[in-house]
mmCIF file of C-alpha atoms in Angstrom:
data_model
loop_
_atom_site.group_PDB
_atom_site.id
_atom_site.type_symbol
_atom_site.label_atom_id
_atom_site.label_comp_id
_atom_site.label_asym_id
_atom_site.label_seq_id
_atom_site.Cartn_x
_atom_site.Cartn_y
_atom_site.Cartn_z
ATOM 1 C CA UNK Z 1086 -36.274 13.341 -1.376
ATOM 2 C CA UNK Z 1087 -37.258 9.897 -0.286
ATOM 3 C CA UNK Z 1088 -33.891 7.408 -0.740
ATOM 4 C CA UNK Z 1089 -33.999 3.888 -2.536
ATOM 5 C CA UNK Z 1090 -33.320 0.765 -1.743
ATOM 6 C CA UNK Z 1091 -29.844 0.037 -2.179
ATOM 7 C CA UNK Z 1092 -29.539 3.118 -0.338
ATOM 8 C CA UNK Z 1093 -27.704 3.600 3.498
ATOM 9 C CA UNK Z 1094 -27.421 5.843 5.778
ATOM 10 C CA UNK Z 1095 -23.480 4.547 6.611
ATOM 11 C CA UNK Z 1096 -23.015 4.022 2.910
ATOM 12 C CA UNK Z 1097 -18.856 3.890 3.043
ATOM 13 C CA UNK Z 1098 -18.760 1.938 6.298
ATOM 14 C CA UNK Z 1099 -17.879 4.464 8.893
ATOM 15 C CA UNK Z 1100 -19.171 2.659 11.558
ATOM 16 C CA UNK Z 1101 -17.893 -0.804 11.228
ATOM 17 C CA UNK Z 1102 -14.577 1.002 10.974
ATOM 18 C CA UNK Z 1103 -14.869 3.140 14.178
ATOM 19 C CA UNK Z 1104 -12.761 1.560 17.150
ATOM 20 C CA UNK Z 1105 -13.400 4.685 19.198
ATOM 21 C CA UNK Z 1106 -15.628 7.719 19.043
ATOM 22 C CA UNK Z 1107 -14.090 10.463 16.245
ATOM 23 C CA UNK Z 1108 -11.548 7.419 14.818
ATOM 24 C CA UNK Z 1109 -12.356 5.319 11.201
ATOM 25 C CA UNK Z 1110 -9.207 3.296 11.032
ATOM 26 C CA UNK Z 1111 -10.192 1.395 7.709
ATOM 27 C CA UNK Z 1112 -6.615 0.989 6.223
ATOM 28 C CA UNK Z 1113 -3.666 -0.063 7.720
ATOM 29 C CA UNK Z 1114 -1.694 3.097 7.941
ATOM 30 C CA UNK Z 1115 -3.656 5.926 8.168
ATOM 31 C CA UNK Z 1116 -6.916 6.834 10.214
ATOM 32 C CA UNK Z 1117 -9.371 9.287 9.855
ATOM 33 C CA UNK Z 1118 -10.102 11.836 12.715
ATOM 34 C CA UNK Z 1119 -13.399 13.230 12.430
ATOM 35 C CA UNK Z 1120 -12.704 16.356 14.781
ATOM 36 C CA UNK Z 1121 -16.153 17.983 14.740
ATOM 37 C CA UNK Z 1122 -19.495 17.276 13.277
ATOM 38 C CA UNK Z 1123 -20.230 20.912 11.451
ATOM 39 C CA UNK Z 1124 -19.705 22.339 8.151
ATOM 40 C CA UNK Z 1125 -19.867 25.746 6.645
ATOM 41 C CA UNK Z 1126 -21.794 24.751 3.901
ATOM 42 C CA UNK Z 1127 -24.204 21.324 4.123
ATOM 43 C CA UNK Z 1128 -23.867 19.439 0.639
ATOM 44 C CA UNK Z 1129 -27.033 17.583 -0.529
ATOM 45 C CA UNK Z 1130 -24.837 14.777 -1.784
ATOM 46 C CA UNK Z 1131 -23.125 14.268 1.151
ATOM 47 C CA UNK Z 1132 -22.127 11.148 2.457
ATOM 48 C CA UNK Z 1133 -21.799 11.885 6.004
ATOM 49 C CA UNK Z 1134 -25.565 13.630 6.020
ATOM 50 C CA UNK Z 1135 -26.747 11.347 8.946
ATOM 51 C CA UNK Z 1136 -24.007 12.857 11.645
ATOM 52 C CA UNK Z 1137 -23.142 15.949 10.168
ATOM 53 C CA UNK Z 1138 -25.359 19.070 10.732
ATOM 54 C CA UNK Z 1139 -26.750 22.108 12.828
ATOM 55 C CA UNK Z 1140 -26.545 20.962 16.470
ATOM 56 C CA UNK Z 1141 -23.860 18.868 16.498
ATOM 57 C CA UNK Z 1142 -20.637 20.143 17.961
ATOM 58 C CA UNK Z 1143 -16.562 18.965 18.199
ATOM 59 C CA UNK Z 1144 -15.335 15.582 19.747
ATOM 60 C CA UNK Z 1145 -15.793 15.987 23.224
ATOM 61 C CA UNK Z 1146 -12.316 16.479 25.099
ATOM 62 C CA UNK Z 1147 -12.573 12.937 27.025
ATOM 63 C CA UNK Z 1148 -13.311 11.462 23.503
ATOM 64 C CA UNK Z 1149 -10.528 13.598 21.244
ATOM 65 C CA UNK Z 1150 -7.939 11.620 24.136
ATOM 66 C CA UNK Z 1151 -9.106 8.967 23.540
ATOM 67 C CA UNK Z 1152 -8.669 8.750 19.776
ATOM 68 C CA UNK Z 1153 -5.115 10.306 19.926
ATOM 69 C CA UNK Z 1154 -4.454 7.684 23.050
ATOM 70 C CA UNK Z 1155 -5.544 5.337 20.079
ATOM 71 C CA UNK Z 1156 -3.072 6.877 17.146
ATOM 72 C CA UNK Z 1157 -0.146 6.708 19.787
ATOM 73 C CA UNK Z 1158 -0.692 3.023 20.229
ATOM 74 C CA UNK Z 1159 -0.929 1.913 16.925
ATOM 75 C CA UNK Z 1160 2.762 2.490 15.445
ATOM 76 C CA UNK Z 1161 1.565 1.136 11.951
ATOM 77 C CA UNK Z 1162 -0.623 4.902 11.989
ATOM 78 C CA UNK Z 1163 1.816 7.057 9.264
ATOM 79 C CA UNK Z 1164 -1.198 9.488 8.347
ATOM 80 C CA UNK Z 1165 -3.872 10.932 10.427
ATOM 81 C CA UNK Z 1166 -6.528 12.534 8.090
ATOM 82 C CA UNK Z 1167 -8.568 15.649 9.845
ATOM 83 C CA UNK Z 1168 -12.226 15.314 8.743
ATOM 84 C CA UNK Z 1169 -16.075 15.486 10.012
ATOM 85 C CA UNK Z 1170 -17.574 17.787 9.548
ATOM 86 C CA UNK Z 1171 -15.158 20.293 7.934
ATOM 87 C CA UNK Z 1172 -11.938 20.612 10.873
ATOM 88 C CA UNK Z 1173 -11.313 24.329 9.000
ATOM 89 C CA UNK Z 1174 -14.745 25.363 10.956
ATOM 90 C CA UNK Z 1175 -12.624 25.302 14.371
ATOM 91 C CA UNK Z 1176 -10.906 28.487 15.385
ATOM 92 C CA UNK Z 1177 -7.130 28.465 14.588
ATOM 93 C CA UNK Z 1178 -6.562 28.443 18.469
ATOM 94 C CA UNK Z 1179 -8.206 24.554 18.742
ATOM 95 C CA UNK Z 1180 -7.081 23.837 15.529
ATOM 96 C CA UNK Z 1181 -3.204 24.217 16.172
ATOM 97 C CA UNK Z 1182 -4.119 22.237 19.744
ATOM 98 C CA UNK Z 1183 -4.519 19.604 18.013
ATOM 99 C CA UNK Z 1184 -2.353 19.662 15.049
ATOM 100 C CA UNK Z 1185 0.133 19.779 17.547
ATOM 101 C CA UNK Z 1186 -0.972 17.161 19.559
ATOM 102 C CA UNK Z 1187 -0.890 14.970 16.693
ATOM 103 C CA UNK Z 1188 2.420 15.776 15.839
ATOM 104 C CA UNK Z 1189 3.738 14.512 19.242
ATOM 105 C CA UNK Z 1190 2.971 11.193 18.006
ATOM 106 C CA UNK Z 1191 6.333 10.046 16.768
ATOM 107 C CA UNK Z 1192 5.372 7.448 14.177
ATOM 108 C CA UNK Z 1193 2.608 10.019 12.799
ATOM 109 C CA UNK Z 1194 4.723 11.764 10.012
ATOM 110 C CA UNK Z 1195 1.497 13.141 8.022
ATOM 111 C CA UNK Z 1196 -1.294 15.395 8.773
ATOM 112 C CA UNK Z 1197 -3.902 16.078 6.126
ATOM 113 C CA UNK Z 1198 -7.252 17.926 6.445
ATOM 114 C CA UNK Z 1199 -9.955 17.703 4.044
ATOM 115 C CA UNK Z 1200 -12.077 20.946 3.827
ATOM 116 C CA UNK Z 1201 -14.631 23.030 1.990
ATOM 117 C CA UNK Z 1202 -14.003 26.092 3.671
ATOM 118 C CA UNK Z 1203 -11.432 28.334 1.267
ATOM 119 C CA UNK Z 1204 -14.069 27.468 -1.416
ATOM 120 C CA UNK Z 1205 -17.318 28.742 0.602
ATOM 121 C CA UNK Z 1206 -15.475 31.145 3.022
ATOM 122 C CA UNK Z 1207 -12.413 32.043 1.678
ATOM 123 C CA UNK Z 1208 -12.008 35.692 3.783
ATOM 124 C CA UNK Z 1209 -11.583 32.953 6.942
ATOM 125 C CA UNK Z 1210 -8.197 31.280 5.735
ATOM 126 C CA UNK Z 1211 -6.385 33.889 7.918
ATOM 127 C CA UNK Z 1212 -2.420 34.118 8.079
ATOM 128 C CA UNK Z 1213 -3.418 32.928 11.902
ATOM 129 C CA UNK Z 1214 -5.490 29.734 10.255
ATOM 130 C CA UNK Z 1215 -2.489 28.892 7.885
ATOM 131 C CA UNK Z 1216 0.226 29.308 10.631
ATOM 132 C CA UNK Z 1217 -1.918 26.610 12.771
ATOM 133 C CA UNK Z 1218 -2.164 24.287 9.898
ATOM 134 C CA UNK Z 1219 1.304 23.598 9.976
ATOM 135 C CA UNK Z 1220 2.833 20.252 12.291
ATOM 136 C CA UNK Z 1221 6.108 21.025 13.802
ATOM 137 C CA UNK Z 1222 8.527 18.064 12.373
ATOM 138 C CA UNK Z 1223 5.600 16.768 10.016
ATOM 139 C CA UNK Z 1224 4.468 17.284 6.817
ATOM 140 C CA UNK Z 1225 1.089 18.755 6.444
ATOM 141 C CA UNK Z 1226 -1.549 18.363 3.196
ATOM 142 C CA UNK Z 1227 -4.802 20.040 2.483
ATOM 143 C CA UNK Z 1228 -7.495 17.767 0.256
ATOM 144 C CA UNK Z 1229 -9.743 20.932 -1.285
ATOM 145 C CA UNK Z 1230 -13.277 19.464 -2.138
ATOM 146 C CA UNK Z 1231 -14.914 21.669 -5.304
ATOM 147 C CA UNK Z 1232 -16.775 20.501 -7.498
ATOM 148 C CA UNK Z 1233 -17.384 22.295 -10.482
ATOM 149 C CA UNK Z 1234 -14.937 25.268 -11.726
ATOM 150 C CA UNK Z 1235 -17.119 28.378 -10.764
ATOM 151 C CA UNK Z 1236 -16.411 27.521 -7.528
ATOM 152 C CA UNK Z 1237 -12.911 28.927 -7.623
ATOM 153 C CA UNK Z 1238 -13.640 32.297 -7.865
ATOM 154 C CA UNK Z 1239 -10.808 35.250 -7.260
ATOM 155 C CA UNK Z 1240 -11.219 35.048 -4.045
ATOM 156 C CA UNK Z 1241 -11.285 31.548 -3.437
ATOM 157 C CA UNK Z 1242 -7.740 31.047 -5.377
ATOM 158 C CA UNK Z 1243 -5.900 33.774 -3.378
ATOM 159 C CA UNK Z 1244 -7.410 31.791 -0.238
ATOM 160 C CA UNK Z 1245 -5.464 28.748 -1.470
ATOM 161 C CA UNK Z 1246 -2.430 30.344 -2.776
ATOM 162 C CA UNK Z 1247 -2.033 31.468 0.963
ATOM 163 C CA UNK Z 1248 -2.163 28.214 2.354
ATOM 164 C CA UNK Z 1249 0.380 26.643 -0.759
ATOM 165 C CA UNK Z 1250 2.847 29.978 -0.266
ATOM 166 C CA UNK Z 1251 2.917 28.676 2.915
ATOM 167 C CA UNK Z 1252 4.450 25.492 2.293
ATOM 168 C CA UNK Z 1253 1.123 23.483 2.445
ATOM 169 C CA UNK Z 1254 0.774 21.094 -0.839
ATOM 170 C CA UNK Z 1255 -2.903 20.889 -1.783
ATOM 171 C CA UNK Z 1256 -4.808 17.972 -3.651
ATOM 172 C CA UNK Z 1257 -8.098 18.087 -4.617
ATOM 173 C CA UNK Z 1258 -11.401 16.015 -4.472
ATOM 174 C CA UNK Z 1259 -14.587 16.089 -6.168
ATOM 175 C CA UNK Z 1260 -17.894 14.257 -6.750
ATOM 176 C CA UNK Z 1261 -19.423 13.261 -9.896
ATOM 177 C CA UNK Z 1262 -22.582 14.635 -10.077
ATOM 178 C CA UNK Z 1263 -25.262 14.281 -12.543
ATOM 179 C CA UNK Z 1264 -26.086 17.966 -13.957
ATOM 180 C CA UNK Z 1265 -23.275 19.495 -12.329
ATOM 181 C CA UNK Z 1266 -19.857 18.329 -13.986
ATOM 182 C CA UNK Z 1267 -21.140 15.053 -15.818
ATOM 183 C CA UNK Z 1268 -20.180 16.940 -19.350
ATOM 184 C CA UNK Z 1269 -16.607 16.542 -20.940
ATOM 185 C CA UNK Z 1270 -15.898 20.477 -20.937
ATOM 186 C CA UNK Z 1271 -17.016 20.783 -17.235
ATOM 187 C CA UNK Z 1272 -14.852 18.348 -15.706
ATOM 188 C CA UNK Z 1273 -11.869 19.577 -18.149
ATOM 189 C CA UNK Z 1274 -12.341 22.864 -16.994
ATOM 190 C CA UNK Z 1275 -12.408 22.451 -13.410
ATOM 191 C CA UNK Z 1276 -9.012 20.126 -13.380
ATOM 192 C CA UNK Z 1277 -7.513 23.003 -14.966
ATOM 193 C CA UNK Z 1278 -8.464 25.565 -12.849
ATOM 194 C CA UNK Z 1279 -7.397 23.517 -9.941
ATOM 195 C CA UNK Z 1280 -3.680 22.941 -11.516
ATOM 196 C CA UNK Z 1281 -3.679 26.944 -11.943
ATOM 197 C CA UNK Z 1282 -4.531 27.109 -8.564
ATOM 198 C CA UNK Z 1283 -1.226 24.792 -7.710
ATOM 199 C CA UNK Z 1284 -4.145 21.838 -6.536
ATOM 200 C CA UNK Z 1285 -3.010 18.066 -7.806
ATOM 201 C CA UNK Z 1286 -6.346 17.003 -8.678
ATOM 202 C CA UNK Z 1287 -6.711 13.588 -6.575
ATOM 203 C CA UNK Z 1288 -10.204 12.108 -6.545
ATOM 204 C CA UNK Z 1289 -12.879 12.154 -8.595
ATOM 205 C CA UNK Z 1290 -15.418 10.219 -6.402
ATOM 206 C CA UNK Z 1291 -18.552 8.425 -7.736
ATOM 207 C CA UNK Z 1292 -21.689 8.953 -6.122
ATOM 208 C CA UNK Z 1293 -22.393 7.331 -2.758
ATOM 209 C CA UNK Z 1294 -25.116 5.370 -2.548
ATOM 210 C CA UNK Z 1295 -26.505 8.494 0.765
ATOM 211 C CA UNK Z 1296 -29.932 8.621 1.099
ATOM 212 C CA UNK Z 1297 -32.065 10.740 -1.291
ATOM 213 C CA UNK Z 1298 -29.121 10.991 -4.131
ATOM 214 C CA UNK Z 1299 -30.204 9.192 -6.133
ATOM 215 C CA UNK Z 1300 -30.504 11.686 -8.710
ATOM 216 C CA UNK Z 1301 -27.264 13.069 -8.730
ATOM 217 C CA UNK Z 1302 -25.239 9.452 -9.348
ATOM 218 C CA UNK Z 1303 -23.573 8.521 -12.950
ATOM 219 C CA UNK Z 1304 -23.653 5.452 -13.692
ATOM 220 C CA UNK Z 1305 -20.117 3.994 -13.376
ATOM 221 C CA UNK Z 1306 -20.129 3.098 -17.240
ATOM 222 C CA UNK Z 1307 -20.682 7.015 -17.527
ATOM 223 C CA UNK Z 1308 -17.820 8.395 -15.479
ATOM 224 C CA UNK Z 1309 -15.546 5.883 -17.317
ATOM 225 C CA UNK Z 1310 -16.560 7.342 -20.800
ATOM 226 C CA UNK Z 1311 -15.881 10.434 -18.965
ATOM 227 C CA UNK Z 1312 -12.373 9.685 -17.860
ATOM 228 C CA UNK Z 1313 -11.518 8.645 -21.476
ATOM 229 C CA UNK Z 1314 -12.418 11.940 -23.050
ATOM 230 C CA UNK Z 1315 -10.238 13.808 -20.263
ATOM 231 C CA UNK Z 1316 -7.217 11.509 -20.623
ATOM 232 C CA UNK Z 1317 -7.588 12.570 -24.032
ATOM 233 C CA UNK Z 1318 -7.814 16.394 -23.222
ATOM 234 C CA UNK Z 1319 -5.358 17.347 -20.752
ATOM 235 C CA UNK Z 1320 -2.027 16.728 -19.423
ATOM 236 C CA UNK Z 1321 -1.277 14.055 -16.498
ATOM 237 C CA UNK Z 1322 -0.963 16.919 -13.969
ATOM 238 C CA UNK Z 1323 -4.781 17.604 -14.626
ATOM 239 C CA UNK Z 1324 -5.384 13.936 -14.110
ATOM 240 C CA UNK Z 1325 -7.533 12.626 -10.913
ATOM 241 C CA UNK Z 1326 -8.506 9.148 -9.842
ATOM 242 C CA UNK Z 1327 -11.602 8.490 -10.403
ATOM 243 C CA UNK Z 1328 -12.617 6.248 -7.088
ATOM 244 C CA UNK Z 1329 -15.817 3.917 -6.087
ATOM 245 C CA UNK Z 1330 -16.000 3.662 -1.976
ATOM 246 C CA UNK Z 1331 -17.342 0.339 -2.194
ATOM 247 C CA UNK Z 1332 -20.348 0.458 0.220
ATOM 248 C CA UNK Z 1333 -19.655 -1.923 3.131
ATOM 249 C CA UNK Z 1334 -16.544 -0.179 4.840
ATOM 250 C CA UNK Z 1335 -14.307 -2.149 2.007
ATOM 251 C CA UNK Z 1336 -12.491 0.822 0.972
ATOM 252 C CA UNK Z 1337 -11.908 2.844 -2.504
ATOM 253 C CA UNK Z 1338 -10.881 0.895 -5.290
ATOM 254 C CA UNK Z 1339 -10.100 3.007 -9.088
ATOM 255 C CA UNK Z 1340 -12.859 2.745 -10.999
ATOM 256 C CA UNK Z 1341 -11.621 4.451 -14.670
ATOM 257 C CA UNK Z 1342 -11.453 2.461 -17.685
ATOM 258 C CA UNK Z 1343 -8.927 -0.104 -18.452
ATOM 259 C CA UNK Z 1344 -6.842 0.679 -21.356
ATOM 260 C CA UNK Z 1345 -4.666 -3.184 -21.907
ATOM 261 C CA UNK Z 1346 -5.714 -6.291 -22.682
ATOM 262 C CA UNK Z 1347 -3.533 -9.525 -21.859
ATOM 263 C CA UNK Z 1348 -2.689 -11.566 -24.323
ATOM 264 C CA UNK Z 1349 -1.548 -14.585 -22.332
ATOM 265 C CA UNK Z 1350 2.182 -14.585 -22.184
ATOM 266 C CA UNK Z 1351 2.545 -12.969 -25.888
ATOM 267 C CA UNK Z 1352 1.697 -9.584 -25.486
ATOM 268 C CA UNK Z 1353 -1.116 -6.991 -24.761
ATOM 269 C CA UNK Z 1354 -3.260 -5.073 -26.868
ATOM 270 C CA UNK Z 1355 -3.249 -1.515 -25.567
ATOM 271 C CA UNK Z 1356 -5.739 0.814 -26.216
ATOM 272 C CA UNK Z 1357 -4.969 4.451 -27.236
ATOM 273 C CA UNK Z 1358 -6.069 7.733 -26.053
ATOM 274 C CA UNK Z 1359 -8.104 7.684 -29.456
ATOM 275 C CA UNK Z 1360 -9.559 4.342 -28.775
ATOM 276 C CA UNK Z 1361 -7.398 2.413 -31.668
ATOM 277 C CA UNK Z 1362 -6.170 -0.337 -30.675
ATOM 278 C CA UNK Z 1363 -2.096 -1.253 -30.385
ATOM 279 C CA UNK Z 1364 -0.199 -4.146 -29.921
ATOM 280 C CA UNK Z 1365 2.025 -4.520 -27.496
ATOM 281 C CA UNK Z 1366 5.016 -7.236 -27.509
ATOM 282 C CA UNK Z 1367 6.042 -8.378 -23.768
ATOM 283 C CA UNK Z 1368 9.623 -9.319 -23.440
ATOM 284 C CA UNK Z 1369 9.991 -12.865 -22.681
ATOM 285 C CA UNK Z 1370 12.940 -14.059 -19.887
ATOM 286 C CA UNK Z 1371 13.936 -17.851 -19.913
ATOM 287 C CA UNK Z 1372 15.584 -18.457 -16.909
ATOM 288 C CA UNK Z 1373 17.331 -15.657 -15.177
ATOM 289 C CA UNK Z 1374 16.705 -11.943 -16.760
ATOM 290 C CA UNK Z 1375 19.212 -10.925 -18.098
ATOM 291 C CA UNK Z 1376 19.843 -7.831 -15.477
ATOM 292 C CA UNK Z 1377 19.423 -7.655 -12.011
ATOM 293 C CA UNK Z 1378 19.789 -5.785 -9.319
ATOM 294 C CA UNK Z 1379 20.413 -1.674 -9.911
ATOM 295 C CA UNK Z 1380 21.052 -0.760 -13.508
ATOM 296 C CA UNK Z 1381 24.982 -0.251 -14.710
ATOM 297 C CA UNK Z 1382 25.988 3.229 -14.809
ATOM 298 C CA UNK Z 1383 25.660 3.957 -18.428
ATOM 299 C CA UNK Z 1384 23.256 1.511 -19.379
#
């Protein structure tokens, strides 16, 4: 499928973001390391589709130095993120190789991978695989993409309950996509299965403006309505963010609905999860407030 115009083929900004081959250092404190160029399973939607794919292999070893030589001199680095490309594709030899060489980066104290693989080949998260996920002295997360709730089959949530018995917290991501999980009992269903599963939903990405997806985007004014019937559905452990990666390289920002209206100094009027709307009374200091500091014990 032919893209449109205000289609790119870099649509989140990889590139300008890229100081050295493998490394997207767009915010401050945490970088991305895209590790290898493969996935198990290539999504039509994807947003990587123009470097990812058959024939393309793992940072080279001269380049994989040179990103961590770049995460060890940048102390402000607190998170390195493993993407591509799915890192889970590697074997849990060159996987743990790495993990730990991240983790003898002092002022890295995170390691998170992002992956598809427990969701299209769950039989390969291996007590070997989960052993080398873990970063001695660090703390390591797993970001699960699935999007729609038949993808967590049986199998799929013993895979993860593996990797969070091991001490691994998991968060989740999906993509809103038209005909898939753009329906109010869809998306509701799938944040509960991941909570079952012991996954925080995280993101809920909008479409990226990739070429030839057209077809599969929301409009924004959609996933908002979207978000409203789910706040009203489930609890706050069931709740993602639902994010906009505005195209560019200028980063996520949320994109849900706004719920509170200002009122200038007076108030707010706050919307409820039934869409009535309730006023809100701010509390109004002249000079100092009247507490500071840590609360009394007590009070």
């Amino acid at each position: 499928m032919t893209g449109t115009p205000t289609e790119r083929a870099d649509p989140i900004g990889d590139n300008a973001h890229s100081p050295v081959e493998g490394i997207v250092h767009r915010y401050q404190d945490r970088v991305l390391l895209k590790l290898v160029n493969v996935c198990a399973v290539y999504c039509r939607f994807c947003f990587r589709r123009e470097m990812v794919g058959p024939g393309r292999q793992m940072l080279s070893a001269q380049h994989l130095d040179a990103a961590l030589a770049y995460v060890a001199a940048h102390p402000e680095i607190w998170e390195v993120i493993l993407t591509g490309g799915d890192p889970l594709v590697l074997s849990a030899r060159r996987l743990g190789e790495v993990i730990r060489r991240i983790a003898a980066i002092d002022h890295v104290k995170i390691v998170r991978l992002h992956t598809r693989l427990p969701v299209v080949s769950p039989h390969k998260i291996t007590p070997a695989l989960v052993r080398a996920l873990k970063a001695p002295a660090k703390t390591t997360y797993m970001a699960l993409h699935a999007n729609h709730p038949r993808e967590l089959t049986p199998a799929v949530r013993a895979a993860c309950a593996r990797i969070v018995d091991a001490g691994i917290p998991m968060v989740s991501q999906s993509v809103l996509l038209r005909g898939v999980n753009d329906d109010g009992p869809t998306l509701e269903a799938l944040m509960r299965a991941f909570v079952e599963c012991r996954i925080k939903p995280y993101y809920l990405h909008h479409g990226d403006l990739a070429p030839g997806t057209s077809h599969f985007r929301t409009t924004l004014g959609e996933g908002q309505a979207l978000m409203r019937a789910l706040r009203s559905r489930v609890s706050g452990l069931a709740q993602p963010a639902y994010v906009l990666d505005i195209p560019g390289g200028y980063g996520k920002v949320p994109a849900g609905p706004g719920y509170i209206d200002m009122c200038g100094d007076a108030g707010a009027m706050v919307e409820d999860i039934n869409g009535v709307k309730r006023q809100y009374a701010q509390p109004s200091f002249r000079g100092t407030p009247p507490i500071s500091g840590l609360p009394e014990i007590g009070r």
